[in-house]
Coordinates of N, CA and C and ligand atoms in Angstrom, one line a residue:
X1 N 0.7 -31.4 6.9 CA 2.5 -30.9 7.9 C 2.2 -31.5 9.3
X2 N 2.8 -33.1 8.9 CA 2.5 -33.4 10.9 C 3.1 -32.6 11.7
X3 N 2.6 -32.4 13.1 CA 3.5 -31.9 13.7 C 3.2 -31.9 15.4
X4 N 3.8 -31.4 16.0 CA 3.1 -31.4 17.5 C 2.9 -30.4 18.1
X5 N 1.6 -30.3 18.8 CA 1.5 -28.9 19.3 C 1.3 -28.6 21.1
X6 N 2.2 -27.9 21.7 CA 2.6 -27.6 22.7 C 2.0 -26.2 23.4
X7 N 2.1 -26.3 24.7 CA 1.7 -24.8 25.4 C 2.6 -24.8 26.4
X8 N 3.1 -23.6 26.2 CA 4.5 -23.2 27.5 C 3.5 -22.2 28.3
X9 N 3.5 -22.6 29.5 CA 3.1 -21.8 30.5 C 3.8 -20.8 31.2
X10 N 3.3 -19.7 32.3 CA 4.5 -18.8 33.2 C 5.6 -19.6 33.9
X11 N 5.7 -20.8 34.1 CA 6.8 -21.4 34.7 C 8.1 -22.1 34.0
X12 N 7.5 -21.9 32.3 CA 8.1 -22.3 31.7 C 7.9 -24.2 31.5
X13 N 7.0 -24.4 31.8 CA 6.8 -25.7 31.3 C 6.2 -26.1 30.3
X14 N 6.5 -26.9 29.8 CA 6.1 -27.4 28.1 C 5.2 -28.5 28.0
X15 N 4.1 -28.3 27.8 CA 3.0 -29.5 27.7 C 2.7 -30.1 26.3
X16 N 3.1 -30.8 25.8 CA 2.2 -31.6 24.6 C 1.0 -31.6 24.6
X17 N 0.0 -31.1 23.5 CA -1.2 -31.0 23.9 C -2.0 -31.7 22.8
X18 N -2.8 -32.5 22.7 CA -3.7 -33.0 22.1 C -4.5 -32.1 21.7
X19 N -4.9 -31.8 20.6 CA -6.4 -31.1 20.0 C -7.3 -32.0 19.2
X20 N -8.5 -31.7 19.1 CA -8.8 -32.4 18.0 C -8.9 -31.8 16.4
X21 N -8.5 -32.1 15.6 CA -8.0 -31.4 14.3 C -9.6 -31.7 13.8
X22 N -10.0 -30.6 13.2 CA -11.6 -30.2 12.2 C -11.2 -31.3 10.8
X23 N -12.2 -31.1 10.4 CA -11.9 -31.6 9.1 C -11.6 -30.7 8.1
X24 N -11.1 -31.3 7.2 CA -11.0 -30.4 5.9 C -11.9 -29.1 6.1
X25 N -11.3 -28.2 5.4 CA -12.4 -26.9 5.3 C -13.1 -27.3 3.8
X26 N -14.7 -27.3 3.6 CA -15.5 -27.6 2.3 C -14.8 -26.6 1.5
X27 N -14.2 -25.4 1.7 CA -13.7 -24.1 1.0 C -12.4 -23.7 1.2
X28 N -11.9 -23.1 0.7 CA -10.3 -22.7 0.6 C -10.4 -22.0 2.2
X29 N -9.6 -22.1 3.0 CA -9.6 -21.5 4.2 C -8.8 -20.4 4.5
X30 N -9.2 -19.4 3.6 CA -8.7 -17.9 3.3 C -8.4 -17.5 4.9
X31 N -7.3 -16.5 4.8 CA -6.8 -15.8 5.6 C -8.0 -15.0 6.9
X32 N -8.7 -14.2 5.8 CA -9.9 -13.5 6.6 C -11.1 -14.6 7.1
X33 N -11.4 -15.6 6.8 CA -11.9 -16.6 7.6 C -11.2 -16.5 8.5
X34 N -10.1 -17.6 8.5 CA -9.3 -17.9 9.7 C -9.5 -16.4 10.6
X35 N -9.0 -15.3 10.1 CA -9.2 -14.1 11.3 C -11.0 -13.9 11.7
X36 N -11.8 -14.0 11.1 CA -13.3 -14.3 11.7 C -13.4 -14.9 12.8
X37 N -12.8 -16.3 12.4 CA -13.3 -17.6 13.4 C -12.5 -17.1 14.5
X38 N -11.0 -16.8 14.4 CA -10.4 -16.3 15.5 C -11.3 -15.1 16.2
X39 N -11.6 -14.3 15.7 CA -12.2 -13.0 16.3 C -13.9 -13.2 16.9
X40 N -14.3 -14.6 16.3 CA -15.3 -15.1 17.3 C -14.9 -15.7 18.7
X41 N -13.8 -16.7 18.6 CA -13.5 -17.2 19.5 C -13.4 -15.9 21.0
X42 N -12.5 -15.0 20.5 CA -11.9 -13.8 21.2 C -13.1 -13.4 22.2
X43 N -14.3 -12.8 21.3 CA -15.2 -12.4 21.8 C -16.2 -13.4 22.9
X44 N -16.3 -14.6 22.5 CA -16.9 -16.0 23.1 C -16.1 -16.3 24.6
X45 N -14.8 -16.0 24.5 CA -14.2 -17.2 25.5 C -13.0 -16.2 26.4
X46 N -13.0 -16.1 27.2 CA -12.1 -14.9 27.8 C -10.7 -15.8 28.5
X47 N -10.9 -16.7 28.5 CA -9.8 -17.7 29.4 C -8.6 -17.4 28.5
X48 N -7.2 -17.4 28.6 CA -6.2 -17.4 27.2 C -6.0 -18.7 27.0
X49 N -6.1 -19.2 28.3 CA -5.3 -21.3 27.8 C -6.8 -21.7 27.2
X50 N -7.9 -21.3 26.9 CA -9.1 -22.1 26.6 C -8.9 -21.7 25.0
X51 N -8.7 -20.4 25.1 CA -8.6 -19.3 23.6 C -7.5 -20.4 22.5
X52 N -6.2 -20.6 23.6 CA -5.2 -21.4 22.7 C -6.0 -22.1 22.1
X53 N -6.4 -23.3 23.0 CA -6.8 -24.4 22.8 C -7.4 -24.5 21.7
X54 N -8.8 -23.5 21.4 CA -9.6 -23.2 20.1 C -8.8 -22.9 19.4
X55 N -7.7 -22.2 19.3 CA -7.2 -21.0 18.2 C -6.3 -22.3 17.3
X56 N -6.0 -23.4 18.3 CA -4.6 -24.0 17.5 C -5.3 -24.9 16.5
X57 N -6.3 -25.6 16.5 CA -6.6 -26.6 15.5 C -6.8 -25.7 14.1
X58 N -7.5 -24.4 14.4 CA -7.5 -23.5 13.1 C -6.3 -23.3 12.6
X59 N -5.4 -22.8 13.4 CA -4.0 -22.6 12.8 C -3.4 -23.8 12.1
X60 N -3.4 -24.4 12.5 CA -3.5 -26.2 12.0 C -4.1 -25.9 10.5
X61 N -5.5 -26.1 10.8 CA -6.0 -26.2 8.9 C -5.4 -24.8 8.2
X62 N -5.2 -23.5 9.1 CA -4.8 -22.7 7.7 C -3.4 -23.1 6.9
X63 N -2.1 -22.9 8.0 CA -1.2 -23.7 7.4 C -1.0 -25.1 6.5
X64 N -2.3 -25.9 6.8 CA -1.8 -26.9 5.8 C -2.4 -26.5 4.7
X65 N -3.4 -25.6 4.3 CA -4.1 -25.5 3.3 C -3.3 -24.1 2.7
X66 N -2.4 -23.3 3.1 CA -2.2 -22.0 2.7 C -0.2 -22.4 2.5
X67 N -0.1 -22.9 1.2 CA 1.4 -23.0 1.2 C 2.1 -21.6 0.9
X68 N 1.1 -20.4 0.3 CA 1.6 -18.7 0.0 C 2.3 -18.3 1.7
X69 N 1.7 -19.0 2.7 CA 2.3 -18.1 4.1 C 3.7 -18.0 3.6
X70 N 4.3 -19.4 3.3 CA 5.8 -19.4 3.2 C 6.6 -18.3 2.2
X71 N 5.7 -18.4 1.0 CA 6.3 -17.1 0.4 C 6.3 -16.0 0.5
X72 N 5.2 -16.0 1.4 CA 4.9 -14.6 1.9 C 6.2 -13.5 2.8
X73 N 7.1 -14.5 3.4 CA 8.2 -13.8 4.2 C 9.3 -13.0 3.4
X74 N 10.1 -12.4 4.0 CA 11.2 -11.4 3.3 C 12.1 -12.5 4.2
X75 N 13.2 -12.9 3.2 CA 14.8 -12.9 3.5 C 15.0 -12.6 5.1
X76 N 15.7 -13.1 6.0 CA 16.2 -12.3 7.2 C 17.4 -11.2 6.9
X77 N 17.2 -9.8 7.5 CA 18.2 -8.8 7.5 C 19.0 -9.0 7.7
X78 N 20.5 -9.3 6.8 CA 21.7 -9.7 7.3 C 22.6 -8.6 8.4
X79 N 21.7 -7.5 8.9 CA 22.7 -7.1 10.0 C 21.6 -7.5 11.3
X80 N 20.2 -7.8 11.4 CA 19.6 -8.0 12.4 C 19.7 -9.9 12.6
X81 N 19.5 -10.5 11.7 CA 19.4 -11.6 11.2 C 18.1 -12.2 11.0
X82 N 17.4 -11.4 11.3 CA 15.7 -11.6 11.5 C 14.9 -11.0 10.4
X83 N 13.7 -11.1 10.1 CA 13.0 -9.9 9.3 C 11.3 -10.7 10.1
X84 N 10.5 -9.9 9.4 CA 9.0 -9.8 10.3 C 8.4 -8.9 9.0
X85 N 7.5 -10.1 8.3 CA 6.5 -9.2 7.1 C 5.1 -9.7 8.0
X86 N 4.4 -8.4 7.9 CA 3.3 -8.5 8.8 C 2.3 -8.4 7.6
X87 N 1.5 -9.4 8.1 CA 0.3 -10.3 7.0 C -1.2 -9.4 7.6
X88 N -1.2 -9.0 8.7 CA -2.5 -8.5 9.6 C -2.2 -7.8 10.7
X89 N -2.6 -6.3 10.6 CA -2.8 -5.4 11.9 C -3.4 -4.3 11.6
X90 N -4.5 -4.9 12.5 CA -5.7 -3.7 12.3 C -5.2 -3.0 13.7
X91 N -5.5 -1.1 13.8 CA -5.6 -0.6 14.9 C -7.3 -1.1 15.4
X92 N -6.5 -1.1 16.9 CA -7.9 -1.4 17.5 C -8.7 -3.2 17.5
X93 N -7.9 -3.7 16.5 CA -8.1 -5.1 16.4 C -7.4 -6.2 17.1
X94 N -8.0 -7.0 17.8 CA -6.7 -7.8 18.6 C -6.2 -8.7 18.5
X95 N -5.6 -8.3 17.2 CA -4.7 -10.0 16.6 C -3.4 -9.1 16.1
X96 N -2.5 -9.6 15.9 CA -1.2 -9.6 15.0 C -0.9 -10.7 14.4
X97 N -0.6 -10.9 12.8 CA -0.4 -12.1 12.2 C 0.7 -11.7 11.5
X98 N 1.7 -12.2 11.7 CA 3.1 -12.0 10.8 C 3.5 -13.4 10.5
X99 N 4.4 -13.3 9.6 CA 5.2 -14.7 8.9 C 6.8 -13.7 9.5
X100 N 8.2 -14.6 10.1 CA 9.1 -14.3 10.9 C 9.9 -15.4 10.2
X101 N 11.1 -14.9 9.7 CA 12.2 -15.6 9.3 C 13.4 -15.3 10.2
X102 N 14.3 -16.2 10.8 CA 15.5 -15.9 11.6 C 16.6 -16.6 10.6
X103 N 17.7 -16.0 10.3 CA 19.1 -16.7 9.9 C 19.2 -17.7 10.7
X104 N 20.1 -18.4 10.0 CA 20.5 -19.6 11.5 C 21.4 -19.1 11.9
X105 N 21.7 -19.6 13.1 CA 22.7 -18.7 14.3 C 22.2 -17.6 15.2
X106 N 21.0 -17.2 14.6 CA 20.5 -15.9 15.3 C 19.9 -16.3 16.6
X107 N 20.1 -15.6 17.6 CA 19.1 -16.0 18.8 C 18.5 -14.5 19.2
X108 N 17.4 -14.9 19.7 CA 16.6 -13.6 20.5 C 17.0 -13.1 21.9
X109 N 16.8 -11.7 22.1 CA 16.7 -12.2 23.7 C 15.8 -12.5 24.2
X110 N 16.0 -12.5 25.4 CA 14.8 -13.4 26.4 C 13.7 -12.5 26.7
X111 N 13.1 -13.2 26.4 CA 11.6 -12.5 26.6 C 10.2 -12.6 26.4
X112 N 9.2 -12.1 27.1 CA 7.8 -12.5 26.9 C 7.3 -11.7 26.4
X113 N 6.2 -12.1 25.9 CA 5.3 -11.4 24.8 C 4.1 -10.2 25.3
X114 N 3.7 -10.6 26.7 CA 2.6 -9.6 27.3 C 1.2 -10.0 26.7
X115 N 1.2 -11.0 25.9 CA -0.1 -11.4 25.2 C -0.1 -13.1 24.8
X116 N -1.4 -13.7 24.5 CA -1.0 -15.0 24.2 C -0.7 -14.8 23.0
X117 N 0.2 -16.2 22.5 CA 0.4 -16.0 21.2 C 0.5 -17.6 20.4
X118 N 0.8 -17.7 19.3 CA 0.9 -19.1 18.6 C 2.1 -19.0 17.7
X119 N 3.1 -19.9 17.7 CA 3.9 -19.6 16.7 C 4.0 -21.2 16.0
X120 N 3.6 -21.6 15.0 CA 3.8 -22.1 14.1 C 4.9 -22.4 13.1
X121 N 5.8 -23.4 13.1 CA 6.8 -23.3 12.3 C 7.0 -24.0 11.0
X122 N 7.2 -23.3 9.7 CA 7.3 -24.0 8.4 C 8.1 -24.1 8.0
X123 N 9.6 -24.0 8.5 CA 10.3 -24.5 8.0 C 11.7 -24.0 9.0
X124 N 13.0 -25.0 8.7 CA 14.2 -24.8 9.8 C 13.8 -25.6 11.3
X125 N 14.2 -25.1 12.1 CA 14.6 -26.0 13.3 C 14.9 -24.8 14.4
X126 N 13.9 -24.4 14.9 CA 14.4 -23.4 16.2 C 14.3 -23.5 17.6
X127 N 15.4 -24.0 18.5 CA 15.6 -24.2 19.6 C 15.3 -23.1 20.6
X128 N 14.0 -23.5 21.4 CA 13.4 -22.6 22.5 C 14.2 -22.7 23.9
X129 N 14.4 -21.8 24.5 CA 15.1 -21.7 25.9 C 13.9 -21.1 27.1
X130 N 13.6 -21.8 27.8 CA 12.6 -21.4 28.5 C 13.2 -21.1 30.0
X131 N 12.3 -20.0 30.3 CA 12.5 -19.4 31.9 C 11.4 -19.1 32.7
X132 N 11.5 -19.3 34.3 CA 10.6 -18.6 34.7 C 10.9 -17.8 35.8
X133 N 10.0 -17.2 36.7 CA 10.6 -15.7 37.5 C 10.9 -16.6 38.7
X134 N 12.0 -16.0 39.5 CA 11.9 -16.3 40.8 C 11.1 -16.2 41.5
X135 N 10.4 -16.8 42.6 CA 9.2 -16.7 43.6 C 9.4 -15.6 44.7
X136 N 11.0 -15.4 44.7 CA 11.6 -14.2 45.5 C 11.7 -13.1 45.0
X137 N 12.3 -13.0 44.1 CA 12.7 -11.3 43.2 C 12.0 -11.8 42.0
X138 N 10.8 -11.3 41.4 CA 10.4 -11.2 39.9 C 11.3 -10.7 38.6
X139 N 12.1 -10.0 39.2 CA 12.9 -9.7 38.2 C 14.1 -10.8 37.6
X140 N 14.1 -11.6 38.8 CA 15.6 -12.7 38.6 C 15.0 -13.7 37.8
X141 N 15.3 -14.2 37.0 CA 14.6 -15.8 36.1 C 15.3 -17.0 36.2
X142 N 15.0 -18.0 36.4 CA 15.6 -19.3 36.6 C 15.3 -20.2 35.7
X143 N 16.3 -20.8 34.3 CA 16.2 -21.4 33.5 C 15.1 -23.0 33.6
X144 N 14.4 -22.9 32.9 CA 13.5 -23.9 33.0 C 13.3 -25.1 31.4
X145 N 14.3 -25.0 31.1 CA 14.6 -26.1 30.1 C 14.5 -25.7 28.7
X146 N 14.8 -26.6 27.9 CA 14.9 -26.3 26.3 C 13.9 -27.3 25.7
X147 N 13.9 -26.9 24.4 CA 12.9 -27.8 23.4 C 13.2 -27.5 21.9
X148 N 13.4 -28.3 21.2 CA 13.9 -28.1 19.7 C 12.1 -28.5 18.9
X149 N 12.2 -27.3 18.1 CA 10.7 -27.4 17.2 C 11.0 -27.9 15.7
X150 N 10.3 -28.3 15.2 CA 10.6 -28.6 14.0 C 9.3 -28.3 13.0
X151 N 9.5 -28.2 11.6 CA 8.0 -28.1 10.9 C 7.0 -28.8 11.0
X152 N 6.0 -28.2 11.4 CA 4.8 -28.4 11.5 C 4.2 -28.5 13.0
X153 N 5.5 -28.2 13.9 CA 5.1 -28.0 15.3 C 4.2 -26.7 15.5
X154 N 3.6 -26.5 16.7 CA 3.1 -25.1 16.9 C 3.1 -24.8 18.6
X155 N 3.4 -24.2 18.4 CA 3.9 -23.6 19.7 C 3.3 -22.3 20.4
X156 N 2.2 -22.9 21.3 CA 1.3 -21.9 22.0 C 2.0 -21.3 23.6
X157 N 1.4 -20.2 23.6 CA 2.5 -19.3 24.8 C 1.5 -18.6 25.5
X158 N 1.1 -18.7 26.9 CA 0.5 -17.6 27.8 C 1.2 -16.2 27.9
X159 N 0.5 -15.3 28.6 CA 1.4 -14.0 28.3 C 2.3 -14.0 28.8
X160 N 2.7 -14.2 30.4 CA 4.0 -14.4 30.7 C 4.8 -15.6 30.7
X161 N 4.8 -16.4 29.7 CA 5.6 -17.3 29.1 C 6.9 -16.4 28.8
X162 N 8.5 -17.0 29.0 CA 9.3 -16.4 28.8 C 10.0 -17.6 28.2
X163 N 10.6 -16.9 26.9 CA 11.3 -18.1 26.2 C 12.9 -17.0 25.5
X164 N 13.4 -17.9 25.0 CA 14.5 -17.2 24.0 C 14.5 -18.0 22.3
X165 N 14.5 -17.9 21.5 CA 14.7 -18.8 20.4 C 16.2 -18.5 19.5
X166 N 16.8 -19.6 19.4 CA 17.7 -19.8 18.3 C 17.1 -20.5 17.2
X167 N 17.9 -19.7 16.3 CA 17.8 -20.4 14.8 C 18.9 -21.6 14.6
X168 N 18.6 -22.9 14.2 CA 19.7 -23.9 14.2 C 19.9 -24.2 12.5
X169 N 21.0 -24.7 12.6 CA 20.9 -24.9 10.7 C 21.5 -23.6 9.8
X170 N 21.9 -23.7 8.7 CA 22.3 -22.6 7.7 C 21.3 -22.2 7.0
X171 N 20.1 -22.7 7.0 CA 18.8 -22.3 6.0 C 18.0 -21.5 7.2
X172 N 17.5 -20.5 6.9 CA 16.1 -19.7 7.5 C 15.3 -20.1 8.3
X173 N 15.4 -20.2 9.5 CA 13.6 -21.0 10.0 C 12.7 -19.8 9.2
X174 N 11.4 -20.4 9.2 CA 10.1 -19.5 8.8 C 9.1 -20.2 9.7
X175 N 8.3 -19.3 10.3 CA 7.1 -19.6 11.5 C 6.0 -18.7 10.9
X176 N 5.1 -18.8 11.1 CA 3.5 -18.2 11.3 C 3.5 -17.6 12.6
X177 N 3.3 -16.4 12.5 CA 3.2 -15.7 14.3 C 1.7 -15.3 14.5
X178 N 0.9 -15.6 15.4 CA -0.3 -15.0 15.9 C -0.4 -14.8 17.3
X179 N -0.4 -13.2 17.4 CA -0.7 -12.7 19.1 C -1.6 -12.4 19.2
X180 N -2.2 -12.0 20.5 CA -3.3 -11.4 20.9 C -2.9 -9.8 21.3
X181 N -3.6 -8.8 21.7 CA -3.1 -7.6 22.2 C -2.4 -7.5 23.0
X182 N -1.2 -7.1 22.7 CA 0.0 -6.8 23.6 C -0.3 -5.9 24.8
X183 N -0.1 -5.9 25.8 CA -0.1 -5.1 27.0 C 1.6 -4.7 27.2
X184 N 1.9 -3.5 26.6 CA 3.3 -3.3 26.6 C 3.7 -2.5 28.0
X185 N 2.8 -2.9 29.2 CA 3.5 -3.2 30.8 C 3.8 -3.9 31.2
X186 N 3.5 -5.3 30.3 CA 3.7 -6.3 30.8 C 4.6 -6.9 29.9
X187 N 5.3 -6.3 28.4 CA 6.0 -7.4 28.1 C 7.6 -7.0 28.4
X188 N 7.9 -7.9 28.6 CA 9.6 -7.6 29.5 C 11.0 -8.5 28.4
X189 N 11.9 -7.6 28.5 CA 13.5 -8.4 27.9 C 14.0 -8.7 29.0
X190 N 14.5 -9.9 29.3 CA 15.2 -10.1 31.1 C 16.5 -10.4 30.4
X191 N 17.6 -10.1 31.7 CA 19.0 -10.5 31.2 C 19.0 -11.2 32.9
X192 N 19.1 -12.3 32.5 CA 19.5 -13.3 33.8 C 20.9 -12.8 35.1
X193 N 21.8 -12.3 33.7 CA 22.9 -11.9 34.7 C 22.6 -10.9 35.7
X194 N 22.4 -9.7 35.0 CA 22.2 -8.2 35.8 C 20.9 -8.7 36.8
X195 N 19.8 -9.8 36.6 CA 18.7 -9.7 37.2 C 17.9 -8.8 37.2
X196 N 17.5 -8.6 35.6 CA 16.8 -7.3 35.3 C 15.4 -7.7 34.4
X197 N 14.2 -7.0 34.5 CA 13.0 -7.2 33.8 C 12.8 -5.7 32.8
X198 N 13.5 -5.6 31.7 CA 13.4 -4.2 31.2 C 12.0 -4.2 30.2
X199 N 11.5 -2.9 30.1 CA 9.7 -3.0 29.0 C 10.8 -2.9 27.9
X200 N 9.8 -3.7 26.8 CA 10.6 -4.9 25.6 C 9.6 -4.2 24.5
Ligands
LIG301 FE1 9.0 -15.0 21.2

């Protein structure tokens, strides 16, 4: 699946990334192998930016070799417009792996994640709007642009990147989502009208 890699930073700046794509794996790149490789990187590398750079090609290898990922997501809940299917979440292990589906037209709250994250879009189109905190009042956010992602695109987020997702089209979007250990004291939902940032 062709696609572009992106990095979103805390100022809402989107930068296209060039990563060396590894050779096709000699054996099936199973989820547990992927998790082991990611854990090794987390132990070895402290910088989130560097971690994302190293994990991104592994995510691409995984999604290109694992069609089952797209089959393991539930349909979006008609009430909320989205669904999360947890693939892996072990207590005291600093990783969460989820498949997420959004019904077309659903719009997420404006939020950050309080940890690094990687979202690989497998189906559908997602418009992301980006924001940054005002330098004078950190509870106020300013729009920082938007970008629409297509299947095969990989979006990497630094912990303070602020975004809002809108699923475009009629079909649900499907994405593979990988997050580090959430710092719930640093994860916020923002309201630009009220100028508030509440724990989320
Ligand atoms: Fe998000």
